[in-house]
Amino acid sequence: MDDLQRNAPASTVTNVELGPRSTVSERATVGYEYAEGAGATVLGADATVRSGSIVYADVRAGDGFTTGHNALVREGTELGDDVLVGTNSVIDGETTVGSHVSLQTNVYVPRETAIGDGVFVGPGAVLTNDPYPVRRDVDLEGPTLADSVSIGANATVLPGVSVGERAFVAAGAVVTDDVPPETLAAGVPAEHRDLPEPLDGSNTIA
């Protein structure tokens, strides 16, 4: 906490609980108080928060939480163990993330998204939560990614879409409909295909 207090006005940092062996760069902010009376930020053991990253108040992460540089994790986010939020990636809050999850560089995760265990989201992938941006006032609903889902680089998953367990979304795909478990989704808009044998099975993310 001393480094955080030296590098940010006291009014912007709220209660922070860091587990043993955790490290926070002097150029990162953990516990950004987005509203008066915001709750604590809790990071488990062996957390690593790299320079430029901001973790808001009301964020809870298990052991092994890691950020790249300039990552953003906003309020109301719950993360399991061994979660990586890559460089320049954003979790926009009110989101649940399971354990052993890898969000690579430049990933965007909107509010009201649910991500299961063992999920991989490739560089530049975008999840969305607003079906009619600006044009209509509707409830936001992010995608649901079940356990062991893989999302390829630069793929886009539209609001409210569910991607089933062990499904694989190809690079550059635009996913407009629910993807059944153990299915390949590829193309624009994405079409469903049988999952090739080399892609079959669960993800193993340390």
PDB file of C-alpha atoms in Angstrom:
ATOM      1  CA  MET A   1       0.000   0.000   0.000  1.00  0.00           C
ATOM      2  CA  ASP A   2       2.873   2.455   0.646  1.00  0.00           C
ATOM      3  CA  ASP A   3       3.879   2.530  -3.032  1.00  0.00           C
ATOM      4  CA  LEU A   4       0.279   3.036  -4.098  1.00  0.00           C
ATOM      5  CA  GLN A   5      -0.176   5.902  -1.686  1.00  0.00           C
ATOM      6  CA  ARG A   6       3.005   7.602  -2.934  1.00  0.00           C
ATOM      7  CA  ASN A   7       1.893   7.369  -6.558  1.00  0.00           C
ATOM      8  CA  ALA A   8      -1.783   8.344  -6.363  1.00  0.00           C
ATOM      9  CA  PRO A   9      -3.816  10.863  -4.367  1.00  0.00           C
ATOM     10  CA  ALA A  10      -5.091   9.251  -1.170  1.00  0.00           C
ATOM     11  CA  SER A  11      -8.697   9.923  -2.194  1.00  0.00           C
ATOM     12  CA  THR A  12      -8.398   7.567  -5.185  1.00  0.00           C
ATOM     13  CA  VAL A  13      -7.228   4.500  -3.268  1.00  0.00           C
ATOM     14  CA  THR A  14      -9.461   2.496  -0.958  1.00  0.00           C
ATOM     15  CA  ASN A  15      -8.845  -0.622   1.147  1.00  0.00           C
ATOM     16  CA  VAL A  16      -6.549  -3.162  -0.481  1.00  0.00           C
ATOM     17  CA  GLU A  17      -5.850  -6.680   0.744  1.00  0.00           C
ATOM     18  CA  LEU A  18      -2.879  -8.354  -0.914  1.00  0.00           C
ATOM     19  CA  GLY A  19      -2.036 -12.006  -0.368  1.00  0.00           C
ATOM     20  CA  PRO A  20       1.477 -13.198   0.454  1.00  0.00           C
ATOM     21  CA  ARG A  21       4.204 -12.885  -2.178  1.00  0.00           C
ATOM     22  CA  SER A  22       2.151 -10.405  -4.196  1.00  0.00           C
ATOM     23  CA  THR A  23       3.856  -7.595  -6.098  1.00  0.00           C
ATOM     24  CA  VAL A  24       2.369  -4.343  -7.379  1.00  0.00           C
ATOM     25  CA  SER A  25       4.350  -1.965  -9.576  1.00  0.00           C
ATOM     26  CA  GLU A  26       4.833   1.541  -8.229  1.00  0.00           C
ATOM     27  CA  ARG A  27       3.278   2.728 -11.493  1.00  0.00           C
ATOM     28  CA  ALA A  28       0.104   0.654 -11.050  1.00  0.00           C
ATOM     29  CA  THR A  29      -3.028   1.470  -9.065  1.00  0.00           C
ATOM     30  CA  VAL A  30      -4.830  -1.144  -7.002  1.00  0.00           C
ATOM     31  CA  GLY A  31      -8.021  -0.148  -5.207  1.00  0.00           C
ATOM     32  CA  TYR A  32      -9.113   2.792  -7.362  1.00  0.00           C
ATOM     33  CA  GLU A  33     -12.098   4.252  -5.532  1.00  0.00           C
ATOM     34  CA  TYR A  34     -14.658   4.907  -8.283  1.00  0.00           C
ATOM     35  CA  ALA A  35     -17.329   5.994  -5.784  1.00  0.00           C
ATOM     36  CA  GLU A  36     -17.409   7.129  -2.169  1.00  0.00           C
ATOM     37  CA  GLY A  37     -17.549   4.160   0.166  1.00  0.00           C
ATOM     38  CA  ALA A  38     -16.503   1.614  -2.459  1.00  0.00           C
ATOM     39  CA  GLY A  39     -15.537  -1.770  -1.049  1.00  0.00           C
ATOM     40  CA  ALA A  40     -12.146  -3.370  -0.677  1.00  0.00           C
ATOM     41  CA  THR A  41      -9.974  -4.801  -3.416  1.00  0.00           C
ATOM     42  CA  VAL A  42      -8.830  -8.309  -2.534  1.00  0.00           C
ATOM     43  CA  LEU A  43      -6.062 -10.073  -4.444  1.00  0.00           C
ATOM     44  CA  GLY A  44      -4.929 -13.538  -3.364  1.00  0.00           C
ATOM     45  CA  ALA A  45      -1.432 -14.924  -2.967  1.00  0.00           C
ATOM     46  CA  ASP A  46       1.222 -14.498  -5.672  1.00  0.00           C
ATOM     47  CA  ALA A  47      -0.536 -11.650  -7.491  1.00  0.00           C
ATOM     48  CA  THR A  48       1.473  -9.603 -10.005  1.00  0.00           C
ATOM     49  CA  VAL A  49       0.158  -6.203 -11.139  1.00  0.00           C
ATOM     50  CA  ARG A  50       2.435  -4.622 -13.726  1.00  0.00           C
ATOM     51  CA  SER A  51       3.032  -0.953 -14.493  1.00  0.00           C
ATOM     52  CA  GLY A  52       0.199   1.075 -15.932  1.00  0.00           C
ATOM     53  CA  SER A  53      -2.489  -1.339 -14.777  1.00  0.00           C
ATOM     54  CA  ILE A  54      -5.507  -0.182 -12.776  1.00  0.00           C
ATOM     55  CA  VAL A  55      -7.597  -2.469 -10.579  1.00  0.00           C
ATOM     56  CA  TYR A  56     -10.703  -0.816  -9.172  1.00  0.00           C
ATOM     57  CA  ALA A  57     -12.223  -1.129  -5.732  1.00  0.00           C
ATOM     58  CA  ASP A  58     -14.780  -3.935  -5.331  1.00  0.00           C
ATOM     59  CA  VAL A  59     -12.616  -6.397  -7.267  1.00  0.00           C
ATOM     60  CA  ARG A  60     -11.842  -9.833  -5.866  1.00  0.00           C
ATOM     61  CA  ALA A  61      -9.295 -12.207  -7.345  1.00  0.00           C
ATOM     62  CA  GLY A  62      -7.980 -15.553  -6.196  1.00  0.00           C
ATOM     63  CA  ASP A  63      -4.375 -16.684  -6.069  1.00  0.00           C
ATOM     64  CA  GLY A  64      -2.032 -16.120  -8.986  1.00  0.00           C
ATOM     65  CA  PHE A  65      -3.798 -13.077 -10.470  1.00  0.00           C
ATOM     66  CA  THR A  66      -1.547 -11.475 -13.090  1.00  0.00           C
ATOM     67  CA  THR A  67      -1.796  -8.442 -15.351  1.00  0.00           C
ATOM     68  CA  GLY A  68       0.262  -7.326 -18.301  1.00  0.00           C
ATOM     69  CA  HIS A  69       0.985  -3.609 -18.675  1.00  0.00           C
ATOM     70  CA  ASN A  70      -1.847  -1.061 -18.873  1.00  0.00           C
ATOM     71  CA  ALA A  71      -4.610  -3.565 -18.099  1.00  0.00           C
ATOM     72  CA  LEU A  72      -7.884  -2.355 -16.568  1.00  0.00           C
ATOM     73  CA  VAL A  73     -10.167  -4.326 -14.234  1.00  0.00           C
ATOM     74  CA  ARG A  74     -13.235  -2.388 -13.142  1.00  0.00           C
ATOM     75  CA  GLU A  75     -15.554  -2.691 -10.145  1.00  0.00           C
ATOM     76  CA  GLY A  76     -17.729  -5.694  -9.408  1.00  0.00           C
ATOM     77  CA  THR A  77     -15.389  -8.161 -11.086  1.00  0.00           C
ATOM     78  CA  GLU A  78     -14.898 -11.568  -9.466  1.00  0.00           C
ATOM     79  CA  LEU A  79     -11.939 -13.655 -10.641  1.00  0.00           C
ATOM     80  CA  GLY A  80     -10.835 -17.158  -9.682  1.00  0.00           C
ATOM     81  CA  ASP A  81      -7.299 -18.490  -9.341  1.00  0.00           C
ATOM     82  CA  ASP A  82      -4.552 -18.127 -11.962  1.00  0.00           C
ATOM     83  CA  VAL A  83      -6.186 -15.489 -14.143  1.00  0.00           C
ATOM     84  CA  LEU A  84      -4.116 -13.498 -16.638  1.00  0.00           C
ATOM     85  CA  VAL A  85      -5.394 -10.131 -17.882  1.00  0.00           C
ATOM     86  CA  GLY A  86      -3.023  -9.297 -20.707  1.00  0.00           C
ATOM     87  CA  THR A  87      -1.449  -6.017 -21.753  1.00  0.00           C
ATOM     88  CA  ASN A  88      -3.986  -3.344 -22.748  1.00  0.00           C
ATOM     89  CA  SER A  89      -6.911  -5.657 -21.963  1.00  0.00           C
ATOM     90  CA  VAL A  90     -10.089  -4.381 -20.295  1.00  0.00           C
ATOM     91  CA  ILE A  91     -12.614  -6.071 -18.030  1.00  0.00           C
ATOM     92  CA  ASP A  92     -15.323  -3.434 -17.792  1.00  0.00           C
ATOM     93  CA  GLY A  93     -16.802  -4.591 -14.485  1.00  0.00           C
ATOM     94  CA  GLU A  94     -19.768  -6.570 -13.118  1.00  0.00           C
ATOM     95  CA  THR A  95     -18.244  -9.715 -14.614  1.00  0.00           C
ATOM     96  CA  THR A  96     -17.360 -13.165 -13.303  1.00  0.00           C
ATOM     97  CA  VAL A  97     -14.241 -14.983 -14.456  1.00  0.00           C
ATOM     98  CA  GLY A  98     -13.391 -18.544 -13.449  1.00  0.00           C
ATOM     99  CA  SER A  99     -10.003 -20.072 -12.678  1.00  0.00           C
ATOM    100  CA  HIS A 100      -7.112 -20.822 -15.060  1.00  0.00           C
ATOM    101  CA  VAL A 101      -8.225 -18.184 -17.566  1.00  0.00           C
ATOM    102  CA  SER A 102      -5.979 -16.408 -20.068  1.00  0.00           C
ATOM    103  CA  LEU A 103      -7.096 -13.107 -21.597  1.00  0.00           C
ATOM    104  CA  GLN A 104      -4.370 -12.190 -24.051  1.00  0.00           C
ATOM    105  CA  THR A 105      -3.295  -8.715 -25.274  1.00  0.00           C
ATOM    106  CA  ASN A 106      -5.984  -6.188 -26.295  1.00  0.00           C
ATOM    107  CA  VAL A 107      -8.987  -8.272 -25.197  1.00  0.00           C
ATOM    108  CA  TYR A 108     -12.228  -6.446 -24.341  1.00  0.00           C
ATOM    109  CA  VAL A 109     -14.682  -7.962 -21.852  1.00  0.00           C
ATOM    110  CA  PRO A 110     -17.863  -5.907 -21.279  1.00  0.00           C
ATOM    111  CA  ARG A 111     -20.097  -5.694 -18.235  1.00  0.00           C
ATOM    112  CA  GLU A 112     -22.523  -8.535 -17.523  1.00  0.00           C
ATOM    113  CA  THR A 113     -20.235 -11.215 -18.985  1.00  0.00           C
ATOM    114  CA  ALA A 114     -19.639 -14.673 -17.500  1.00  0.00           C
ATOM    115  CA  ILE A 115     -16.442 -16.611 -18.222  1.00  0.00           C
ATOM    116  CA  GLY A 116     -15.939 -20.163 -16.970  1.00  0.00           C
ATOM    117  CA  ASP A 117     -12.838 -22.124 -15.994  1.00  0.00           C
ATOM    118  CA  GLY A 118      -9.984 -22.899 -18.362  1.00  0.00           C
ATOM    119  CA  VAL A 119     -11.008 -20.294 -20.949  1.00  0.00           C
ATOM    120  CA  PHE A 120      -8.557 -18.832 -23.480  1.00  0.00           C
ATOM    121  CA  VAL A 121      -9.338 -15.539 -25.238  1.00  0.00           C
ATOM    122  CA  GLY A 122      -6.868 -14.652 -27.985  1.00  0.00           C
ATOM    123  CA  PRO A 123      -5.287 -11.290 -28.821  1.00  0.00           C
ATOM    124  CA  GLY A 124      -7.635  -8.574 -29.997  1.00  0.00           C
ATOM    125  CA  ALA A 125     -10.811 -10.569 -29.331  1.00  0.00           C
ATOM    126  CA  VAL A 126     -13.893  -8.488 -28.496  1.00  0.00           C
ATOM    127  CA  LEU A 127     -16.897  -9.547 -26.444  1.00  0.00           C
ATOM    128  CA  THR A 128     -19.916  -7.218 -26.658  1.00  0.00           C
ATOM    129  CA  ASN A 129     -22.986  -6.519 -24.520  1.00  0.00           C
ATOM    130  CA  ASP A 130     -25.112  -3.976 -26.406  1.00  0.00           C
ATOM    131  CA  PRO A 131     -27.126  -5.258 -29.397  1.00  0.00           C
ATOM    132  CA  TYR A 132     -28.196  -1.763 -30.558  1.00  0.00           C
ATOM    133  CA  PRO A 133     -25.409   0.676 -29.631  1.00  0.00           C
ATOM    134  CA  VAL A 134     -26.799   4.167 -29.009  1.00  0.00           C
ATOM    135  CA  ARG A 135     -29.944   3.503 -31.113  1.00  0.00           C
ATOM    136  CA  ARG A 136     -32.064   1.742 -28.464  1.00  0.00           C
ATOM    137  CA  ASP A 137     -32.145   1.652 -24.678  1.00  0.00           C
ATOM    138  CA  VAL A 138     -31.964  -2.033 -23.734  1.00  0.00           C
ATOM    139  CA  ASP A 139     -30.556  -4.084 -20.889  1.00  0.00           C
ATOM    140  CA  LEU A 140     -26.915  -4.970 -21.403  1.00  0.00           C
ATOM    141  CA  GLU A 141     -26.115  -8.658 -21.666  1.00  0.00           C
ATOM    142  CA  GLY A 142     -22.598  -9.904 -22.274  1.00  0.00           C
ATOM    143  CA  PRO A 143     -21.720 -13.332 -23.643  1.00  0.00           C
ATOM    144  CA  THR A 144     -21.339 -16.487 -21.575  1.00  0.00           C
ATOM    145  CA  LEU A 145     -18.208 -18.538 -22.211  1.00  0.00           C
ATOM    146  CA  ALA A 146     -18.456 -22.014 -20.674  1.00  0.00           C
ATOM    147  CA  ASP A 147     -15.532 -24.046 -19.334  1.00  0.00           C
ATOM    148  CA  SER A 148     -12.602 -24.745 -21.684  1.00  0.00           C
ATOM    149  CA  VAL A 149     -13.807 -22.425 -24.452  1.00  0.00           C
ATOM    150  CA  SER A 150     -11.141 -21.052 -26.810  1.00  0.00           C
ATOM    151  CA  ILE A 151     -11.665 -17.752 -28.638  1.00  0.00           C
ATOM    152  CA  GLY A 152      -9.272 -17.050 -31.514  1.00  0.00           C
ATOM    153  CA  ALA A 153      -7.477 -13.776 -32.232  1.00  0.00           C
ATOM    154  CA  ASN A 154      -9.635 -10.860 -33.405  1.00  0.00           C
ATOM    155  CA  ALA A 155     -12.884 -12.809 -33.022  1.00  0.00           C
ATOM    156  CA  THR A 156     -16.056 -10.962 -31.996  1.00  0.00           C
ATOM    157  CA  VAL A 157     -18.804 -12.478 -29.835  1.00  0.00           C
ATOM    158  CA  LEU A 158     -22.119 -10.617 -29.889  1.00  0.00           C
ATOM    159  CA  PRO A 159     -24.341  -9.791 -26.869  1.00  0.00           C
ATOM    160  CA  GLY A 160     -26.119 -12.600 -25.056  1.00  0.00           C
ATOM    161  CA  VAL A 161     -24.393 -15.351 -27.036  1.00  0.00           C
ATOM    162  CA  SER A 162     -23.515 -18.545 -25.145  1.00  0.00           C
ATOM    163  CA  VAL A 163     -20.469 -20.525 -26.208  1.00  0.00           C
ATOM    164  CA  GLY A 164     -20.671 -24.104 -24.928  1.00  0.00           C
ATOM    165  CA  GLU A 165     -18.065 -26.179 -23.145  1.00  0.00           C
ATOM    166  CA  ARG A 166     -14.908 -26.980 -25.108  1.00  0.00           C
ATOM    167  CA  ALA A 167     -16.169 -25.061 -28.152  1.00  0.00           C
ATOM    168  CA  PHE A 168     -13.604 -23.325 -30.356  1.00  0.00           C
ATOM    169  CA  VAL A 169     -14.164 -19.958 -32.034  1.00  0.00           C
ATOM    170  CA  ALA A 170     -11.803 -19.458 -34.969  1.00  0.00           C
ATOM    171  CA  ALA A 171      -9.680 -16.340 -35.444  1.00  0.00           C
ATOM    172  CA  GLY A 172     -11.620 -13.451 -36.979  1.00  0.00           C
ATOM    173  CA  ALA A 173     -15.023 -15.109 -36.556  1.00  0.00           C
ATOM    174  CA  VAL A 174     -18.123 -13.034 -35.765  1.00  0.00           C
ATOM    175  CA  VAL A 175     -20.323 -15.128 -33.491  1.00  0.00           C
ATOM    176  CA  THR A 176     -23.980 -14.111 -33.750  1.00  0.00           C
ATOM    177  CA  ASP A 177     -25.713 -17.250 -32.398  1.00  0.00           C
ATOM    178  CA  ASP A 178     -25.160 -19.666 -29.514  1.00  0.00           C
ATOM    179  CA  VAL A 179     -22.379 -22.190 -30.139  1.00  0.00           C
ATOM    180  CA  PRO A 180     -23.093 -25.751 -28.966  1.00  0.00           C
ATOM    181  CA  PRO A 181     -20.527 -27.576 -26.815  1.00  0.00           C
ATOM    182  CA  GLU A 182     -17.554 -29.127 -28.622  1.00  0.00           C
ATOM    183  CA  THR A 183     -18.269 -27.206 -31.827  1.00  0.00           C
ATOM    184  CA  LEU A 184     -16.102 -25.089 -34.136  1.00  0.00           C
ATOM    185  CA  ALA A 185     -17.493 -21.638 -35.022  1.00  0.00           C
ATOM    186  CA  ALA A 186     -15.761 -20.043 -38.018  1.00  0.00           C
ATOM    187  CA  GLY A 187     -16.483 -17.312 -40.534  1.00  0.00           C
ATOM    188  CA  VAL A 188     -18.482 -14.080 -40.798  1.00  0.00           C
ATOM    189  CA  PRO A 189     -21.117 -14.616 -39.612  1.00  0.00           C
ATOM    190  CA  ALA A 190     -19.818 -17.736 -37.919  1.00  0.00           C
ATOM    191  CA  GLU A 191     -21.077 -21.102 -39.077  1.00  0.00           C
ATOM    192  CA  HIS A 192     -20.995 -24.193 -36.878  1.00  0.00           C
ATOM    193  CA  ARG A 193     -18.900 -27.177 -37.870  1.00  0.00           C
ATOM    194  CA  ASP A 194     -17.773 -30.407 -36.285  1.00  0.00           C
ATOM    195  CA  LEU A 195     -14.777 -29.834 -34.078  1.00  0.00           C
ATOM    196  CA  PRO A 196     -11.657 -31.274 -35.751  1.00  0.00           C
ATOM    197  CA  GLU A 197      -9.911 -33.982 -33.751  1.00  0.00           C
ATOM    198  CA  PRO A 198      -6.786 -31.875 -33.069  1.00  0.00           C
ATOM    199  CA  LEU A 199      -9.012 -29.283 -31.326  1.00  0.00           C
ATOM    200  CA  ASP A 200     -11.001 -31.786 -29.292  1.00  0.00           C
ATOM    201  CA  GLY A 201     -10.740 -31.832 -25.491  1.00  0.00           C
ATOM    202  CA  SER A 202     -10.387 -29.414 -22.597  1.00  0.00           C
ATOM    203  CA  ASN A 203      -7.968 -26.520 -22.272  1.00  0.00           C
ATOM    204  CA  THR A 204      -4.990 -26.835 -19.960  1.00  0.00           C
ATOM    205  CA  ILE A 205      -3.977 -23.369 -18.747  1.00  0.00           C
ATOM    206  CA  ALA A 206      -1.457 -23.274 -15.910  1.00  0.00           C
TER     207      ALA A 206
END
